[in-house]
GROMACS .gro file of C-alpha atoms in nm:
model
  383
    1UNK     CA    1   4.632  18.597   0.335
    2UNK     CA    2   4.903  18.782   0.594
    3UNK     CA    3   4.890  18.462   0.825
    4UNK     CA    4   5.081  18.273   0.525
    5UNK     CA    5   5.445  18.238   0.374
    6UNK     CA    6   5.441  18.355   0.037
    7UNK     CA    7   5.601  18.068  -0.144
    8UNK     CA    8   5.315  18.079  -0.389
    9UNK     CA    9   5.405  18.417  -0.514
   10UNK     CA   10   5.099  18.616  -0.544
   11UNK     CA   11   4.754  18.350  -0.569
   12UNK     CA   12   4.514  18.404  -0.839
   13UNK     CA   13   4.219  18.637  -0.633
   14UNK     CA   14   3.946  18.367  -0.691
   15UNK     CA   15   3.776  18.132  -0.380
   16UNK     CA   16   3.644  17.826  -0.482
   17UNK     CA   17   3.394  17.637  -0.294
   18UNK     CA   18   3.268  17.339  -0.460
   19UNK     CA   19   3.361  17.124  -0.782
   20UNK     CA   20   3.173  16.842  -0.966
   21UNK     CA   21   3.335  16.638  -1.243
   22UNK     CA   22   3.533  16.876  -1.460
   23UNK     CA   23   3.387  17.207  -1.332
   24UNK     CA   24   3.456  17.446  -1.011
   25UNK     CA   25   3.264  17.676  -0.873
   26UNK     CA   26   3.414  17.992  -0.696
   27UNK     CA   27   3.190  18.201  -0.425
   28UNK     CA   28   2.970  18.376  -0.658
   29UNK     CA   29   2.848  18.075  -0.843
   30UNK     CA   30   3.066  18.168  -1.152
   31UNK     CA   31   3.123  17.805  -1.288
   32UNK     CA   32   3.510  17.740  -1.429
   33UNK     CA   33   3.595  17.461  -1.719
   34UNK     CA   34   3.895  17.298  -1.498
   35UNK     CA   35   4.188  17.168  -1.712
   36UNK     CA   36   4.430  17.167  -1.431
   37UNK     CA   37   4.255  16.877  -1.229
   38UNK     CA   38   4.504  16.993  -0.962
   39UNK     CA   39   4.812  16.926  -1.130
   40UNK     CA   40   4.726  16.573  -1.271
   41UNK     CA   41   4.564  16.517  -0.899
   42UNK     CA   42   4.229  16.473  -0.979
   43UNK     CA   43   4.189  16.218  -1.287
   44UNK     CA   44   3.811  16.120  -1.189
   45UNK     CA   45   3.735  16.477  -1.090
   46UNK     CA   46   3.608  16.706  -0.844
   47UNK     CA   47   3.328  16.512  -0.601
   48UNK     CA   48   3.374  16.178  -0.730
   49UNK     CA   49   3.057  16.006  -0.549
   50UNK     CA   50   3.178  15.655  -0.541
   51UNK     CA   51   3.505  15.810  -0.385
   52UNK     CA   52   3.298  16.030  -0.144
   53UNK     CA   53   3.061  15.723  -0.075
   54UNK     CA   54   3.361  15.524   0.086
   55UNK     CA   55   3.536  15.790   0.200
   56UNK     CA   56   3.232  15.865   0.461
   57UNK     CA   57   3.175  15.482   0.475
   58UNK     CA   58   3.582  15.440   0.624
   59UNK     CA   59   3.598  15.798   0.823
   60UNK     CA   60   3.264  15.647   1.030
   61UNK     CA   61   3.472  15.351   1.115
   62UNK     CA   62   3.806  15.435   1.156
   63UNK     CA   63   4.029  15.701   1.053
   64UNK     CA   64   4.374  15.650   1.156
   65UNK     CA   65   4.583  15.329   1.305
   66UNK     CA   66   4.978  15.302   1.364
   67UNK     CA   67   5.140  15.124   1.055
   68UNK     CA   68   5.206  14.895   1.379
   69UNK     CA   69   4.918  14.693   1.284
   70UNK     CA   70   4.859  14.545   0.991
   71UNK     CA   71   4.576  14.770   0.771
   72UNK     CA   72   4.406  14.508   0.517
   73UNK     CA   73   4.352  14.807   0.301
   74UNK     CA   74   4.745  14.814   0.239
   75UNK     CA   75   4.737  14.466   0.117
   76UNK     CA   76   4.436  14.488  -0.136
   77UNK     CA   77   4.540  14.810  -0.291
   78UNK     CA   78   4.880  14.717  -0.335
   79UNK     CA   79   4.738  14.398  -0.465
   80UNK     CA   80   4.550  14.602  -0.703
   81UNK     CA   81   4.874  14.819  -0.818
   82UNK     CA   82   5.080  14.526  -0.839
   83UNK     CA   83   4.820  14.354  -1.100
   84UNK     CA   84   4.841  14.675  -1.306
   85UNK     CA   85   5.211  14.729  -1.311
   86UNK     CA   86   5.286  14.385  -1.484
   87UNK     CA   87   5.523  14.239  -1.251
   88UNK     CA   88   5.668  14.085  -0.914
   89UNK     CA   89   5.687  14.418  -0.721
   90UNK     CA   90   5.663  14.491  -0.356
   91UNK     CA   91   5.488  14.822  -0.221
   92UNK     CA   92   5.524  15.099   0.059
   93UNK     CA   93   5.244  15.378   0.120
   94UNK     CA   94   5.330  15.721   0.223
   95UNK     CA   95   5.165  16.114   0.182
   96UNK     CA   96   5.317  16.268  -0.152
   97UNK     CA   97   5.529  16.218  -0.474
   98UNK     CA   98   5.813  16.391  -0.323
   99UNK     CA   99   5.816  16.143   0.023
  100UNK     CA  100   5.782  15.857  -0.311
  101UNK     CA  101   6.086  15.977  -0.422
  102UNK     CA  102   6.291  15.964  -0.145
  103UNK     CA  103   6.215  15.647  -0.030
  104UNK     CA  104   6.322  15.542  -0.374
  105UNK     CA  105   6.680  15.686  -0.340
  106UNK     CA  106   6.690  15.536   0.018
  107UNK     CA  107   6.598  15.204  -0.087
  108UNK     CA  108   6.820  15.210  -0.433
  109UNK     CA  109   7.145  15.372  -0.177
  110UNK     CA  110   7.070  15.117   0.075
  111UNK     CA  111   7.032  14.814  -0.188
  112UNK     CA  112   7.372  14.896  -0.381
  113UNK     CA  113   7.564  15.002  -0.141
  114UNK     CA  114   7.651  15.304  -0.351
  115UNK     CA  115   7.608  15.721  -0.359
  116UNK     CA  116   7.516  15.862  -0.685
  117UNK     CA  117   7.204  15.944  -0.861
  118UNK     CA  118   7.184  15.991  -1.171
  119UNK     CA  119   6.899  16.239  -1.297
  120UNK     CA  120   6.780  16.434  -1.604
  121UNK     CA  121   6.789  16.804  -1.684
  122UNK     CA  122   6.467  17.006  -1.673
  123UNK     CA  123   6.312  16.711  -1.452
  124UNK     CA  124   6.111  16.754  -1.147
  125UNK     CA  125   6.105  16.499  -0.868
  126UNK     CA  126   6.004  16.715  -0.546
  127UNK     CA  127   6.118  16.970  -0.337
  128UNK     CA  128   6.252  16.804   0.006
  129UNK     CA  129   6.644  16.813  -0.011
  130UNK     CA  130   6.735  16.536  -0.140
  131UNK     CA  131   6.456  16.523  -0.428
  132UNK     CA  132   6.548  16.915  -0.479
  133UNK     CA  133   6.856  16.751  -0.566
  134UNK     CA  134   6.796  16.485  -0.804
  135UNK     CA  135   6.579  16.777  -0.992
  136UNK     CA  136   6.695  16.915  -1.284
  137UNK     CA  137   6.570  17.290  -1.288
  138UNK     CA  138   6.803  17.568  -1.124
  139UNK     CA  139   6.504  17.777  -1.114
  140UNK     CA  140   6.329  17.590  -0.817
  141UNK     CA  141   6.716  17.550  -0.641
  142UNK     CA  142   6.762  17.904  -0.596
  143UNK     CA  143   6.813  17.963  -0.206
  144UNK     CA  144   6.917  17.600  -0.146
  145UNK     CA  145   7.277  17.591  -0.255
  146UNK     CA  146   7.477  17.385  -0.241
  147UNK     CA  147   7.285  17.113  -0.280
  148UNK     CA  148   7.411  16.705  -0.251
  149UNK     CA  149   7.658  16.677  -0.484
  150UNK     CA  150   7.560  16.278  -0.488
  151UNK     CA  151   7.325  16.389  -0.802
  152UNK     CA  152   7.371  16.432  -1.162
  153UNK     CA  153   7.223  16.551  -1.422
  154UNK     CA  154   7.249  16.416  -1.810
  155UNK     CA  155   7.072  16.579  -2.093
  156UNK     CA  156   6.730  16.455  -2.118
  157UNK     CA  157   6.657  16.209  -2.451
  158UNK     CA  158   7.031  16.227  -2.563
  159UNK     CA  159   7.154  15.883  -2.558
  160UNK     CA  160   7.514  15.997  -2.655
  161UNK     CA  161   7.768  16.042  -2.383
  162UNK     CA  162   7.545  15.835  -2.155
  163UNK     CA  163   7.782  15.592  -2.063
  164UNK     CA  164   8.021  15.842  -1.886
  165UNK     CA  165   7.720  15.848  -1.576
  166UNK     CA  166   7.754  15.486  -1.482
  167UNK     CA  167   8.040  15.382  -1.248
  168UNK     CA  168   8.063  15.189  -0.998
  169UNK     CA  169   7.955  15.438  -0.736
  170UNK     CA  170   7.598  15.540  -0.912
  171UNK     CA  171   7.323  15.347  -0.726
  172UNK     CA  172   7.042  15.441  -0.991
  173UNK     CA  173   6.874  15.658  -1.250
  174UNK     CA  174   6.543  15.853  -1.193
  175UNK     CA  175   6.375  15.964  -1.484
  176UNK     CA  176   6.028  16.047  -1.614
  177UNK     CA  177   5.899  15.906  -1.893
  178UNK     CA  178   5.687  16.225  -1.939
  179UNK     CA  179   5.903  16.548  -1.817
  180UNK     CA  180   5.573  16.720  -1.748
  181UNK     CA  181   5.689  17.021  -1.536
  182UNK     CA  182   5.956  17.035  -1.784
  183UNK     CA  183   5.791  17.145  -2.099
  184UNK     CA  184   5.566  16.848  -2.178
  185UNK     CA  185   5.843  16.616  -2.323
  186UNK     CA  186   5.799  16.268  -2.384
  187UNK     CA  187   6.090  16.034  -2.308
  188UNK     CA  188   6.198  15.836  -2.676
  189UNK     CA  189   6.206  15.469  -2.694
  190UNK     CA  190   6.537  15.435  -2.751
  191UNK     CA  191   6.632  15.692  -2.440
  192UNK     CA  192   6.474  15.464  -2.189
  193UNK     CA  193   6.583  15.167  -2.347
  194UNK     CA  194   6.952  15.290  -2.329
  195UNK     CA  195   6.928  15.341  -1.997
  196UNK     CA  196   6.805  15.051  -1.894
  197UNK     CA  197   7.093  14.838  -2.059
  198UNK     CA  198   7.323  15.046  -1.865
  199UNK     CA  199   7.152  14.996  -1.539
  200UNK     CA  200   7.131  14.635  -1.600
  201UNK     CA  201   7.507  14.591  -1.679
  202UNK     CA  202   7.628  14.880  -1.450
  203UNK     CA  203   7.383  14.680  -1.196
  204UNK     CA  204   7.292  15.017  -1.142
  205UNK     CA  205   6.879  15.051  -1.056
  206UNK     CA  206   6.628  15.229  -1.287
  207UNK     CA  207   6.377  15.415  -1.120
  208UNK     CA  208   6.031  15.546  -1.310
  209UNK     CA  209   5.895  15.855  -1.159
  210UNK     CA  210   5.553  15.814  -1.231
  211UNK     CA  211   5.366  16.087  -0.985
  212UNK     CA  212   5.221  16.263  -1.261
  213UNK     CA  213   5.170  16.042  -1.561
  214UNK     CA  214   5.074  15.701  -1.366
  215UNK     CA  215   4.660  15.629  -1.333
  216UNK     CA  216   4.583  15.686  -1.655
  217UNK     CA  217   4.690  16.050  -1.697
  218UNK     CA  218   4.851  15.897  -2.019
  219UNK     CA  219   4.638  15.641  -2.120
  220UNK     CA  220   4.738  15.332  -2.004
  221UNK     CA  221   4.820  15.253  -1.639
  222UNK     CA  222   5.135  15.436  -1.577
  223UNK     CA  223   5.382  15.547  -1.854
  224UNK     CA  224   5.636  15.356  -1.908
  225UNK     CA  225   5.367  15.036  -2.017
  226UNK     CA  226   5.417  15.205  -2.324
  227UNK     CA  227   5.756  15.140  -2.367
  228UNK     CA  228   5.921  14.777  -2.393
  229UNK     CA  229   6.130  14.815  -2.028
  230UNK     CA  230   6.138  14.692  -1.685
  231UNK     CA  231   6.211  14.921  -1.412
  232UNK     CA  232   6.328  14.853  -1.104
  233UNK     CA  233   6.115  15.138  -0.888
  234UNK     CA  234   5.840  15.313  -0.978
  235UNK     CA  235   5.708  15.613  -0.772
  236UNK     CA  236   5.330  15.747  -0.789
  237UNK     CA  237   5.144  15.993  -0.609
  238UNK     CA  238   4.899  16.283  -0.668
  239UNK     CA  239   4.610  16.080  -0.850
  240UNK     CA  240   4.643  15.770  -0.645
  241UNK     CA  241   4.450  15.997  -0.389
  242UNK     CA  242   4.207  16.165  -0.576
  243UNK     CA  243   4.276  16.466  -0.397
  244UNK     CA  244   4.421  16.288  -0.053
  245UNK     CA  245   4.702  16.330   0.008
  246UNK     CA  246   4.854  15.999  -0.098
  247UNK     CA  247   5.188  15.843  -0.238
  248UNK     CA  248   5.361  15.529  -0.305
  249UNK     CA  249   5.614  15.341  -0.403
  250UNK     CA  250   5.692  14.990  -0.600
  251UNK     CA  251   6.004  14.822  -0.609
  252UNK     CA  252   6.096  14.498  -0.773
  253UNK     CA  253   6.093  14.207  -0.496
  254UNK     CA  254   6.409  14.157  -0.497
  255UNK     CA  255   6.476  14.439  -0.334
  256UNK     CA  256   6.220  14.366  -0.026
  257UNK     CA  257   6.451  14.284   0.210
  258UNK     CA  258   6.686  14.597   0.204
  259UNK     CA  259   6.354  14.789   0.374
  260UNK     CA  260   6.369  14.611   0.649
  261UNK     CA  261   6.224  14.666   1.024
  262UNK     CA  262   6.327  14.978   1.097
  263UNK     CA  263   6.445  15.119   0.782
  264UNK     CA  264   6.183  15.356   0.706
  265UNK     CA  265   5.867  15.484   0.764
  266UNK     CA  266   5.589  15.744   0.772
  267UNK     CA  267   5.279  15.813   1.015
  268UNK     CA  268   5.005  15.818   0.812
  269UNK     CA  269   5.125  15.691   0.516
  270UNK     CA  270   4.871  15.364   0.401
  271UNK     CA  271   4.573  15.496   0.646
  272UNK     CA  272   4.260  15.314   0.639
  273UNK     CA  273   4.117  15.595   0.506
  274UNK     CA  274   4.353  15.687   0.226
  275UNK     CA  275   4.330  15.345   0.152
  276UNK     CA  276   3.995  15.355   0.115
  277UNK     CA  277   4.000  15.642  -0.150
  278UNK     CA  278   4.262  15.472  -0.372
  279UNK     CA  279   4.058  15.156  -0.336
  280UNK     CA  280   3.807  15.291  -0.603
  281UNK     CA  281   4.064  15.478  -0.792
  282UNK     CA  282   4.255  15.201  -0.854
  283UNK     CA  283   3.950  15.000  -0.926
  284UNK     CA  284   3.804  15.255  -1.181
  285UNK     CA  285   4.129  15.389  -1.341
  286UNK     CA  286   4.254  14.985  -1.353
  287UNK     CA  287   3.944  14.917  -1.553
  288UNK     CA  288   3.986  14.831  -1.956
  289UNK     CA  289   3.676  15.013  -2.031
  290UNK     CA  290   3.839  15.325  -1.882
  291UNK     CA  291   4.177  15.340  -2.010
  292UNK     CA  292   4.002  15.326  -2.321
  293UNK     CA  293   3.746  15.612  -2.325
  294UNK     CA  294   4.067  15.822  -2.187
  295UNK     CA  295   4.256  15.686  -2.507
  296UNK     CA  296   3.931  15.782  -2.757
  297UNK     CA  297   3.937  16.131  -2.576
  298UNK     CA  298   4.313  16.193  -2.665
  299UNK     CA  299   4.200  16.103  -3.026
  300UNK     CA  300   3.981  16.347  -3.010
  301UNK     CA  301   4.164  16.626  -2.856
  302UNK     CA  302   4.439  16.521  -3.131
  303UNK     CA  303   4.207  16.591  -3.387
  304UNK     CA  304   4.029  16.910  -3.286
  305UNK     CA  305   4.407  17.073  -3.191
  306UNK     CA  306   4.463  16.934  -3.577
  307UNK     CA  307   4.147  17.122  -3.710
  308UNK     CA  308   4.193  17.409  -3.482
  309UNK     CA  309   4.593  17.509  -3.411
  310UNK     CA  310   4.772  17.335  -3.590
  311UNK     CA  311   4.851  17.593  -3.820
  312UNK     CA  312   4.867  17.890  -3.553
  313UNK     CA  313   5.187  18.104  -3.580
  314UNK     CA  314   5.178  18.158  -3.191
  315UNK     CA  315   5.245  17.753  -3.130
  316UNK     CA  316   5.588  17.605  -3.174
  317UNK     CA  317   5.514  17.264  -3.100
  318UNK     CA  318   5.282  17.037  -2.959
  319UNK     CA  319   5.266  16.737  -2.785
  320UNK     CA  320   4.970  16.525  -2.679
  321UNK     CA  321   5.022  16.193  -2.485
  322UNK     CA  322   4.657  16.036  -2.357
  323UNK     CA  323   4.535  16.372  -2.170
  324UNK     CA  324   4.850  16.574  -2.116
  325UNK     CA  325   4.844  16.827  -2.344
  326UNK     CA  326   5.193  17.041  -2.419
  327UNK     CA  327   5.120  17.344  -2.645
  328UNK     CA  328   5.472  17.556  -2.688
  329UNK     CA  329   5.401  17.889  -2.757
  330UNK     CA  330   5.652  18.119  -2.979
  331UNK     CA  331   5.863  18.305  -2.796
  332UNK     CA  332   5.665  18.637  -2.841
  333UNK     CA  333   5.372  18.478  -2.632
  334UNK     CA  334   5.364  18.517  -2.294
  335UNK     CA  335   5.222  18.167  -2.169
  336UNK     CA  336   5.101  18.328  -1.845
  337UNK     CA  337   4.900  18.610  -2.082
  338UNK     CA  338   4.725  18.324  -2.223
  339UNK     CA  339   4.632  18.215  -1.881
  340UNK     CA  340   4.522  18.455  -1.767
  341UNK     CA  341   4.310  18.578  -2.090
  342UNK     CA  342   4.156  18.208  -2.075
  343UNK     CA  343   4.019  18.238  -1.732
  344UNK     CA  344   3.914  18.575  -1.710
  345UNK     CA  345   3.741  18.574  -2.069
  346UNK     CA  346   3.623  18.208  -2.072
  347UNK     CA  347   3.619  18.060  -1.724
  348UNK     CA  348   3.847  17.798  -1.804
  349UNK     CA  349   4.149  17.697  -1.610
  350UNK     CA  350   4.509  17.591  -1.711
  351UNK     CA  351   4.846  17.604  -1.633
  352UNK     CA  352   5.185  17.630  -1.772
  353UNK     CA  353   5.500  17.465  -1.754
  354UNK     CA  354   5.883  17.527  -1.834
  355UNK     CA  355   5.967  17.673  -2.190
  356UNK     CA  356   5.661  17.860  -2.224
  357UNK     CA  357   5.449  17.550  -2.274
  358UNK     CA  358   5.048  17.554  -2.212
  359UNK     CA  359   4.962  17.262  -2.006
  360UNK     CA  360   4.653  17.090  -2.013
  361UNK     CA  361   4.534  16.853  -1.756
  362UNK     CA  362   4.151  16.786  -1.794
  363UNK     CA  363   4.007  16.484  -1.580
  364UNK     CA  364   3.998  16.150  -1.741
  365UNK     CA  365   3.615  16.193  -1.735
  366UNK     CA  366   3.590  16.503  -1.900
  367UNK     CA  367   3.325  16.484  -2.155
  368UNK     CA  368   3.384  16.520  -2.520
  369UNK     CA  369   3.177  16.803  -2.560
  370UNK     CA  370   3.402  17.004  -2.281
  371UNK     CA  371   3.678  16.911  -2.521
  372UNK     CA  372   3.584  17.064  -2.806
  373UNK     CA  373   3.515  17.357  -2.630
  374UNK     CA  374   3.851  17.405  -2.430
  375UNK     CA  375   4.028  17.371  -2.795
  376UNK     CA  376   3.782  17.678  -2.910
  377UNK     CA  377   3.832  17.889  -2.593
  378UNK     CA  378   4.223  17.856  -2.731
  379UNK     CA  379   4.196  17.865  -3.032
  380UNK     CA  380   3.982  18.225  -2.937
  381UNK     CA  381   4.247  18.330  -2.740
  382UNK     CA  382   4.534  18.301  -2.937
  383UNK     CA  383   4.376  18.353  -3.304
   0.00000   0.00000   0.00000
């Protein structure tokens, strides 16, 4: 691939050309168990028929229209996000997590009238500047110094020495309730429920980043439903699409008129036909039934890590939250070993993330018997 930057580093040699469900398939037919999903991307999997069916049903119609007009598609699916995020919210469409993000620190600048952000160490919230910024890992910074100085960056999950953050020049927090490219670490109660009682009486806003654990990834419609809190913003992206390129972002109505004409904006953000794609996600992912059959599958994953690694020397920790999976291997394991051993021995796909943590991202319809048998191809591996 000469014709390319190599910001990837070196790509894994393998082509794939087709997918169904949880599987790929590269160029020589050689079928791969996929537990990446695309980074949390694809939660109803690879060729999703009701999601191809309106796909071609939309792209036969019309494709593309200036955000000039008004798109009904907007309306419905926001309709449709609003109903599952419990609350008065207001919503803008745009093409990634990242582009989520900053429209979030716009809007929260714009709505206080102030200049800091405050942000969480080992976080990720994208890679344009200002979301580079508000990230908390050095490791993806390196190049880009110096960065705005408007963010900071607290110790993630340590409530003490909190209040030292919030004065009267920080416009909001940004936090995940899942750091997921951070190691697989799950935000406690009493974390996010500090923060928000700052926010409220700093009037400072509290912004939920919820591009990779929102639409089910953790088992109820986006994170932080599972914690007694409120925010203010909440971000989304990557599964919203399905694999289009999709993003959004929710902000209590109050807050409405601070966007106003002229503010901000995107292209192709809100398309009829990305519109048309999160249509069914939203409308499948949204679904009782669903959220529960994801929640019975993290049971079950619980219980055959239980039977199967619990006890293995090579894992530190783990940490299972509807289907992300966090396995922290001991510090004599290379986690990119195990990678690779997985996929070239067993044809099944994975990924890491920071402190040497195996990641697992399966699609919410994985079947049960694919997840006994990703918990065997590890347990192979690392026995």
């Amino acid at each position: 691939m000469t014709n390319l930057f190599q910001n990837y580093g070196k790509r894994i040699n393998i082509n794939f050309i087709s997918g169904k469900d949880e599987f790929l398939y590269d160029e020589h037919n050689q079928e791969y168990l996929d537990f990446i999903s695309g980074i949390s991307v694809l939660n109803l999997g690879h060729n999703n028929t009701d999601i191809n069916k309106a796909f071609l049903a939309q792209a036969q119609k019309l494709t593309h229209i200036s955000n000039l007009f008004e798109i009904q598609g907007q309306e419905d699916v926001a309709g449709l996000i609003i109903q599952a995020l419990g609350g008065d919210y207001k919503g803008l469409f745009c093409n990634s997590g990242a582009e989520a993000n900053e429209a979030a620190i716009k809007l929260a600048t714009k709505a206080t009238k102030r200049k800091k952000l405050l942000s969480f160490k080992n976080s990720f919230h994208g890679r344009t500047l200002a979301t580079l910024s508000a990230t908390g890992q050095d490791k993806v910074k390196q190049g880009f110094f110096p960065l705005s100085k408007r963010m900071l960056h607290a110790p993630y999950n340590e409530i003490n020495g909190l209040e030292k953050y919030f004065d009267d020049d920080l416009s909001a927090v940004i936090v995940e309730v899942l750091q997921a490219e951070g190691g697989v670490t799950s935000a406690k109660e009493d974390f996010l429920k500090k923060l928000e009682e700052l926010c409220k009486k700093n009037k400072s806003l509290l912004i939920i980043d919820e591009v990779q654990t929102g639409f089910g990834r953790l088992g109820t419609e986006f994170g932080f439903k599972q914690y007694d809190i409120s925010p203010d913003i909440i971000t989304m992206a990557k599964a919203l699409g399905n694999g289009y390129p999709m993003g959004a972002m929710f902000a209590k109505s109050e807050y409405k008129d601070f966007f106003n004409a002229g503010s901000h904006g995107t292209t192709f953000g809100g398309s009829p036909l990305a519109m048309s794609v999160a249509r069914v996600v939203c409308e499948t992912i949204f679904h009782a039934d669903f959220l529960q059959s994801v929640q019975k599958k993290s049971q079950l994953i619980q219980e055959e890590i239980k039977n199967k690694l619990e006890n293995n020397k090579n894992i530190i920790s783990i940490n299972i939250v509807g289907l992300m999976i966090g396995l922290k291997l001991a510090d004599n394991i290379n986690v990119q070993d195990v990678i690779k051993n997985l996929r070239e021995k067993h044809h099944f796909l994975c990924l890491p993330a920071s402190n040497n943590t195996l990641r697992l991202l399966p699609p919410l319809i994985v079947s049960e018997k694919n997840i006994t048998k990703a918990i065997d191809y590890i347990q192979d591996v690392l026995a």
